[in-house]
Amino acid sequence: MKLYHAPASPFVRKVMVLLHEAGAADRVTLVPAAGTPLDSGTMPVDRNPLGKIPALERPDGPTLYDSRVITRYLDDLLATGLYPPAPHLWDTLTLEATGDGIAEAAVLMRYEMHVRPEASRSPEWAEGQWRKVDRALSAVEDRWASHLAGPLDMGQIALGCALGYLDLRHAGRNWRAAHPALAAWWTGFAARPAMAATA
């Protein structure tokens, strides 16, 4: 299998963490890809017409894209159990969607302030994205503590990758100050070997 990949992407990192947790990172060949909404660059547009990564080229069918599709496929292929059966599945999927939403808002902020031409940038729009992040972090801290303390699943991995991206691209925002319980969870989670290997 080939994974179109950029190490700074929180969505690529989700896939890589799953592979490391499964002990299967060597089953995927990494293909570097880079681009933006303004310039597709080396993004695999022939594999994913949306021009996004990750994209997983597999031997038994069309290329898969969107990190949630890829992680579900790999979870099934590798029998990792990171998506539990219902009824717990719905909590896992909701937390995964929350983590992905945090990452998406943070990526859009990065594009707005570093990719768009300076004269076209909207700090107000970027702040609107940060409000999404902050609301989501508060919701996780208020409602998901017991889930975060439970068995490892893709919801936790998605959230961890989103928090890592906040540290990478938006460290000056200091999200930890307003979310100390989540910050404490992240400190422990970030020490997992699969997270350390993909940092």
PDB file of C-alpha atoms in Angstrom:
ATOM      1  CA  MET A   1       0.000   0.000   0.000  1.00  0.00           C
ATOM      2  CA  LYS A   2       1.092   3.588  -0.590  1.00  0.00           C
ATOM      3  CA  LEU A   3       0.130   6.464   1.690  1.00  0.00           C
ATOM      4  CA  TYR A   4       0.324   9.975   0.245  1.00  0.00           C
ATOM      5  CA  HIS A   5       1.746  11.778   3.189  1.00  0.00           C
ATOM      6  CA  ALA A   6       2.986  14.993   4.810  1.00  0.00           C
ATOM      7  CA  PRO A   7       4.214  14.600   8.401  1.00  0.00           C
ATOM      8  CA  ALA A   8       2.756  17.918   9.634  1.00  0.00           C
ATOM      9  CA  SER A   9      -0.814  16.971   8.657  1.00  0.00           C
ATOM     10  CA  PRO A  10      -2.904  15.981  11.687  1.00  0.00           C
ATOM     11  CA  PHE A  11      -5.035  13.826   9.388  1.00  0.00           C
ATOM     12  CA  VAL A  12      -2.026  11.934   8.054  1.00  0.00           C
ATOM     13  CA  ARG A  13      -0.789  11.560  11.609  1.00  0.00           C
ATOM     14  CA  LYS A  14      -4.042   9.802  12.608  1.00  0.00           C
ATOM     15  CA  VAL A  15      -3.355   7.139  10.000  1.00  0.00           C
ATOM     16  CA  MET A  16       0.274   6.817  11.040  1.00  0.00           C
ATOM     17  CA  VAL A  17      -0.624   6.471  14.726  1.00  0.00           C
ATOM     18  CA  LEU A  18      -3.042   3.652  13.892  1.00  0.00           C
ATOM     19  CA  LEU A  19      -0.335   1.905  11.864  1.00  0.00           C
ATOM     20  CA  HIS A  20       2.166   2.255  14.707  1.00  0.00           C
ATOM     21  CA  GLU A  21      -0.327   1.054  17.296  1.00  0.00           C
ATOM     22  CA  ALA A  22      -0.970  -1.998  15.090  1.00  0.00           C
ATOM     23  CA  GLY A  23       2.747  -2.632  14.539  1.00  0.00           C
ATOM     24  CA  ALA A  24       2.117  -2.289  10.811  1.00  0.00           C
ATOM     25  CA  ALA A  25       3.924   0.902   9.796  1.00  0.00           C
ATOM     26  CA  ASP A  26       6.214  -1.163   7.578  1.00  0.00           C
ATOM     27  CA  ARG A  27       3.241  -2.327   5.493  1.00  0.00           C
ATOM     28  CA  VAL A  28       2.798   1.124   3.957  1.00  0.00           C
ATOM     29  CA  THR A  29       5.146   3.007   1.642  1.00  0.00           C
ATOM     30  CA  LEU A  30       5.082   6.746   2.330  1.00  0.00           C
ATOM     31  CA  VAL A  31       4.835   9.002  -0.718  1.00  0.00           C
ATOM     32  CA  PRO A  32       5.568  12.682   0.047  1.00  0.00           C
ATOM     33  CA  ALA A  33       2.855  15.108  -1.069  1.00  0.00           C
ATOM     34  CA  ALA A  34       2.516  18.841  -0.556  1.00  0.00           C
ATOM     35  CA  GLY A  35       0.199  21.591  -1.737  1.00  0.00           C
ATOM     36  CA  THR A  36      -2.378  24.150  -0.709  1.00  0.00           C
ATOM     37  CA  PRO A  37      -5.857  25.180  -1.848  1.00  0.00           C
ATOM     38  CA  LEU A  38      -4.122  27.789  -4.038  1.00  0.00           C
ATOM     39  CA  ASP A  39      -1.597  25.399  -5.592  1.00  0.00           C
ATOM     40  CA  SER A  40      -2.130  21.633  -5.653  1.00  0.00           C
ATOM     41  CA  GLY A  41       1.636  21.117  -5.935  1.00  0.00           C
ATOM     42  CA  THR A  42       2.397  17.403  -5.625  1.00  0.00           C
ATOM     43  CA  MET A  43      -0.939  16.454  -4.089  1.00  0.00           C
ATOM     44  CA  PRO A  44      -2.251  13.185  -5.576  1.00  0.00           C
ATOM     45  CA  VAL A  45      -5.089  14.763  -7.585  1.00  0.00           C
ATOM     46  CA  ASP A  46      -5.126  11.742  -9.874  1.00  0.00           C
ATOM     47  CA  ARG A  47      -5.844   9.567  -6.816  1.00  0.00           C
ATOM     48  CA  ASN A  48      -8.009  12.029  -4.857  1.00  0.00           C
ATOM     49  CA  PRO A  49      -9.750  14.641  -7.019  1.00  0.00           C
ATOM     50  CA  LEU A  50     -10.169  16.827  -3.914  1.00  0.00           C
ATOM     51  CA  GLY A  51      -6.389  17.210  -3.816  1.00  0.00           C
ATOM     52  CA  LYS A  52      -6.084  16.321  -0.149  1.00  0.00           C
ATOM     53  CA  ILE A  53      -4.059  13.953   1.971  1.00  0.00           C
ATOM     54  CA  PRO A  54      -3.990  11.364   3.335  1.00  0.00           C
ATOM     55  CA  ALA A  55      -4.812   9.148   0.393  1.00  0.00           C
ATOM     56  CA  LEU A  56      -4.208   5.401   0.566  1.00  0.00           C
ATOM     57  CA  GLU A  57      -3.472   3.490  -2.612  1.00  0.00           C
ATOM     58  CA  ARG A  58      -4.435  -0.121  -1.991  1.00  0.00           C
ATOM     59  CA  PRO A  59      -3.986  -3.268  -4.050  1.00  0.00           C
ATOM     60  CA  ASP A  60      -7.610  -4.364  -3.935  1.00  0.00           C
ATOM     61  CA  GLY A  61      -9.576  -1.347  -5.086  1.00  0.00           C
ATOM     62  CA  PRO A  62      -9.646   2.386  -5.743  1.00  0.00           C
ATOM     63  CA  THR A  63      -7.529   4.768  -3.676  1.00  0.00           C
ATOM     64  CA  LEU A  64      -9.166   5.661  -0.383  1.00  0.00           C
ATOM     65  CA  TYR A  65      -9.242   9.228   0.915  1.00  0.00           C
ATOM     66  CA  ASP A  66     -10.423  11.130   3.956  1.00  0.00           C
ATOM     67  CA  SER A  67      -8.666  10.040   7.111  1.00  0.00           C
ATOM     68  CA  ARG A  68     -11.835   8.566   8.632  1.00  0.00           C
ATOM     69  CA  VAL A  69     -12.344   6.294   5.631  1.00  0.00           C
ATOM     70  CA  ILE A  70      -8.700   5.213   5.687  1.00  0.00           C
ATOM     71  CA  THR A  71      -8.647   4.514   9.421  1.00  0.00           C
ATOM     72  CA  ARG A  72     -11.859   2.475   9.213  1.00  0.00           C
ATOM     73  CA  TYR A  73     -10.350   0.454   6.347  1.00  0.00           C
ATOM     74  CA  LEU A  74      -7.075  -0.145   8.201  1.00  0.00           C
ATOM     75  CA  ASP A  75      -8.893  -0.961  11.426  1.00  0.00           C
ATOM     76  CA  ASP A  76     -10.799  -3.656   9.557  1.00  0.00           C
ATOM     77  CA  LEU A  77      -7.754  -4.901   7.629  1.00  0.00           C
ATOM     78  CA  LEU A  78      -5.464  -5.040  10.668  1.00  0.00           C
ATOM     79  CA  ALA A  79      -8.128  -5.970  13.257  1.00  0.00           C
ATOM     80  CA  THR A  80      -6.946  -3.233  15.624  1.00  0.00           C
ATOM     81  CA  GLY A  81     -10.273  -2.853  17.454  1.00  0.00           C
ATOM     82  CA  LEU A  82      -9.908   0.939  17.519  1.00  0.00           C
ATOM     83  CA  TYR A  83     -13.549   1.231  16.446  1.00  0.00           C
ATOM     84  CA  PRO A  84     -15.526  -0.669  19.092  1.00  0.00           C
ATOM     85  CA  PRO A  85     -18.890  -2.259  18.357  1.00  0.00           C
ATOM     86  CA  ALA A  86     -22.127  -0.364  18.985  1.00  0.00           C
ATOM     87  CA  PRO A  87     -23.260   1.212  21.225  1.00  0.00           C
ATOM     88  CA  HIS A  88     -19.739   2.462  22.104  1.00  0.00           C
ATOM     89  CA  LEU A  89     -19.007   3.016  18.416  1.00  0.00           C
ATOM     90  CA  TRP A  90     -21.167   6.146  18.331  1.00  0.00           C
ATOM     91  CA  ASP A  91     -19.145   7.778  21.107  1.00  0.00           C
ATOM     92  CA  THR A  92     -15.895   6.899  19.349  1.00  0.00           C
ATOM     93  CA  LEU A  93     -17.119   8.323  16.042  1.00  0.00           C
ATOM     94  CA  THR A  94     -18.410  11.507  17.691  1.00  0.00           C
ATOM     95  CA  LEU A  95     -15.138  12.116  19.515  1.00  0.00           C
ATOM     96  CA  GLU A  96     -13.248  11.399  16.292  1.00  0.00           C
ATOM     97  CA  ALA A  97     -15.409  13.938  14.461  1.00  0.00           C
ATOM     98  CA  THR A  98     -14.712  16.453  17.229  1.00  0.00           C
ATOM     99  CA  GLY A  99     -10.965  15.912  16.996  1.00  0.00           C
ATOM    100  CA  ASP A 100     -11.095  16.167  13.217  1.00  0.00           C
ATOM    101  CA  GLY A 101     -13.166  19.357  13.473  1.00  0.00           C
ATOM    102  CA  ILE A 102     -10.580  20.920  15.783  1.00  0.00           C
ATOM    103  CA  ALA A 103      -7.825  19.983  13.346  1.00  0.00           C
ATOM    104  CA  GLU A 104      -9.779  21.287  10.350  1.00  0.00           C
ATOM    105  CA  ALA A 105     -10.412  24.667  11.984  1.00  0.00           C
ATOM    106  CA  ALA A 106      -6.744  24.906  12.981  1.00  0.00           C
ATOM    107  CA  VAL A 107      -5.594  24.047   9.437  1.00  0.00           C
ATOM    108  CA  LEU A 108      -7.961  26.660   7.976  1.00  0.00           C
ATOM    109  CA  MET A 109      -6.487  29.249  10.344  1.00  0.00           C
ATOM    110  CA  ARG A 110      -3.028  28.332   9.124  1.00  0.00           C
ATOM    111  CA  TYR A 111      -4.092  28.682   5.487  1.00  0.00           C
ATOM    112  CA  GLU A 112      -5.809  31.998   6.138  1.00  0.00           C
ATOM    113  CA  MET A 113      -2.852  33.650   7.826  1.00  0.00           C
ATOM    114  CA  HIS A 114       0.037  32.020   5.928  1.00  0.00           C
ATOM    115  CA  VAL A 115      -1.197  30.955   2.494  1.00  0.00           C
ATOM    116  CA  ARG A 116      -3.652  33.625   1.383  1.00  0.00           C
ATOM    117  CA  PRO A 117      -2.125  36.856   0.034  1.00  0.00           C
ATOM    118  CA  GLU A 118      -1.649  39.308   2.892  1.00  0.00           C
ATOM    119  CA  ALA A 119      -4.116  41.839   1.465  1.00  0.00           C
ATOM    120  CA  SER A 120      -6.844  39.180   1.383  1.00  0.00           C
ATOM    121  CA  ARG A 121      -6.405  37.804   4.891  1.00  0.00           C
ATOM    122  CA  SER A 122      -9.200  38.051   7.422  1.00  0.00           C
ATOM    123  CA  PRO A 123      -8.065  37.953  11.045  1.00  0.00           C
ATOM    124  CA  GLU A 124     -11.738  38.012  12.037  1.00  0.00           C
ATOM    125  CA  TRP A 125     -12.387  34.829  10.046  1.00  0.00           C
ATOM    126  CA  ALA A 126      -9.365  33.174  11.658  1.00  0.00           C
ATOM    127  CA  GLU A 127     -10.678  34.154  15.098  1.00  0.00           C
ATOM    128  CA  GLY A 128     -14.004  32.584  14.189  1.00  0.00           C
ATOM    129  CA  GLN A 129     -12.162  29.324  13.508  1.00  0.00           C
ATOM    130  CA  TRP A 130     -10.387  29.580  16.852  1.00  0.00           C
ATOM    131  CA  ARG A 131     -13.740  29.982  18.610  1.00  0.00           C
ATOM    132  CA  LYS A 132     -14.747  26.623  17.138  1.00  0.00           C
ATOM    133  CA  VAL A 133     -11.553  25.102  18.509  1.00  0.00           C
ATOM    134  CA  ASP A 134     -12.079  26.590  21.958  1.00  0.00           C
ATOM    135  CA  ARG A 135     -15.735  25.465  22.149  1.00  0.00           C
ATOM    136  CA  ALA A 136     -14.743  21.960  21.118  1.00  0.00           C
ATOM    137  CA  LEU A 137     -11.935  21.790  23.680  1.00  0.00           C
ATOM    138  CA  SER A 138     -14.361  22.903  26.401  1.00  0.00           C
ATOM    139  CA  ALA A 139     -16.908  20.305  25.312  1.00  0.00           C
ATOM    140  CA  VAL A 140     -14.310  17.529  25.391  1.00  0.00           C
ATOM    141  CA  GLU A 141     -13.111  18.568  28.833  1.00  0.00           C
ATOM    142  CA  ASP A 142     -16.660  18.839  30.194  1.00  0.00           C
ATOM    143  CA  ARG A 143     -18.240  15.749  28.616  1.00  0.00           C
ATOM    144  CA  TRP A 144     -15.603  13.243  27.541  1.00  0.00           C
ATOM    145  CA  ALA A 145     -13.339  12.696  30.562  1.00  0.00           C
ATOM    146  CA  SER A 146     -14.571   9.141  31.207  1.00  0.00           C
ATOM    147  CA  HIS A 147     -14.146   8.210  27.545  1.00  0.00           C
ATOM    148  CA  LEU A 148     -10.607   9.598  27.491  1.00  0.00           C
ATOM    149  CA  ALA A 149      -9.819   7.438  30.535  1.00  0.00           C
ATOM    150  CA  GLY A 150     -11.116   4.308  28.781  1.00  0.00           C
ATOM    151  CA  PRO A 151      -9.576   1.906  26.271  1.00  0.00           C
ATOM    152  CA  LEU A 152      -7.671   3.397  23.342  1.00  0.00           C
ATOM    153  CA  ASP A 153      -9.839   4.159  20.320  1.00  0.00           C
ATOM    154  CA  MET A 154      -9.799   6.315  17.204  1.00  0.00           C
ATOM    155  CA  GLY A 155     -11.652   9.108  18.981  1.00  0.00           C
ATOM    156  CA  GLN A 156      -8.738   9.506  21.381  1.00  0.00           C
ATOM    157  CA  ILE A 157      -6.218   9.276  18.546  1.00  0.00           C
ATOM    158  CA  ALA A 158      -8.024  11.945  16.491  1.00  0.00           C
ATOM    159  CA  LEU A 159      -8.174  14.255  19.493  1.00  0.00           C
ATOM    160  CA  GLY A 160      -4.515  13.657  20.316  1.00  0.00           C
ATOM    161  CA  CYS A 161      -3.459  14.437  16.750  1.00  0.00           C
ATOM    162  CA  ALA A 162      -5.534  17.627  16.800  1.00  0.00           C
ATOM    163  CA  LEU A 163      -3.943  18.766  20.063  1.00  0.00           C
ATOM    164  CA  GLY A 164      -0.497  18.014  18.661  1.00  0.00           C
ATOM    165  CA  TYR A 165      -1.300  20.170  15.644  1.00  0.00           C
ATOM    166  CA  LEU A 166      -2.403  23.035  17.903  1.00  0.00           C
ATOM    167  CA  ASP A 167       0.984  22.821  19.605  1.00  0.00           C
ATOM    168  CA  LEU A 168       2.781  22.731  16.252  1.00  0.00           C
ATOM    169  CA  ARG A 169       0.991  25.570  14.468  1.00  0.00           C
ATOM    170  CA  HIS A 170      -0.772  27.611  17.162  1.00  0.00           C
ATOM    171  CA  ALA A 171       1.423  27.312  20.244  1.00  0.00           C
ATOM    172  CA  GLY A 172       0.995  31.013  20.988  1.00  0.00           C
ATOM    173  CA  ARG A 173      -2.703  30.429  21.674  1.00  0.00           C
ATOM    174  CA  ASN A 174      -1.808  28.415  24.804  1.00  0.00           C
ATOM    175  CA  TRP A 175      -4.919  26.236  24.698  1.00  0.00           C
ATOM    176  CA  ARG A 176      -3.777  24.496  27.914  1.00  0.00           C
ATOM    177  CA  ALA A 177      -4.403  27.547  30.106  1.00  0.00           C
ATOM    178  CA  ALA A 178      -8.184  27.322  29.714  1.00  0.00           C
ATOM    179  CA  HIS A 179      -8.324  23.518  29.607  1.00  0.00           C
ATOM    180  CA  PRO A 180      -6.091  22.110  32.375  1.00  0.00           C
ATOM    181  CA  ALA A 181      -7.778  18.704  32.645  1.00  0.00           C
ATOM    182  CA  LEU A 182      -7.467  18.136  28.908  1.00  0.00           C
ATOM    183  CA  ALA A 183      -3.870  19.357  29.037  1.00  0.00           C
ATOM    184  CA  ALA A 184      -3.105  16.775  31.740  1.00  0.00           C
ATOM    185  CA  TRP A 185      -4.637  14.004  29.610  1.00  0.00           C
ATOM    186  CA  TRP A 186      -2.647  15.165  26.580  1.00  0.00           C
ATOM    187  CA  THR A 187       0.635  15.038  28.473  1.00  0.00           C
ATOM    188  CA  GLY A 188       0.131  11.350  29.175  1.00  0.00           C
ATOM    189  CA  PHE A 189      -1.296  10.530  25.763  1.00  0.00           C
ATOM    190  CA  ALA A 190       1.516  12.269  23.896  1.00  0.00           C
ATOM    191  CA  ALA A 191       3.988   9.930  25.606  1.00  0.00           C
ATOM    192  CA  ARG A 192       2.523   6.845  23.899  1.00  0.00           C
ATOM    193  CA  PRO A 193       5.167   5.311  21.624  1.00  0.00           C
ATOM    194  CA  ALA A 194       2.925   5.684  18.565  1.00  0.00           C
ATOM    195  CA  MET A 195       2.425   9.373  19.284  1.00  0.00           C
ATOM    196  CA  ALA A 196       6.122   9.948  19.957  1.00  0.00           C
ATOM    197  CA  ALA A 197       7.043   8.154  16.723  1.00  0.00           C
ATOM    198  CA  THR A 198       4.756  10.438  14.693  1.00  0.00           C
ATOM    199  CA  ALA A 199       5.424  13.761  16.439  1.00  0.00           C
TER     200      ALA A 199
END
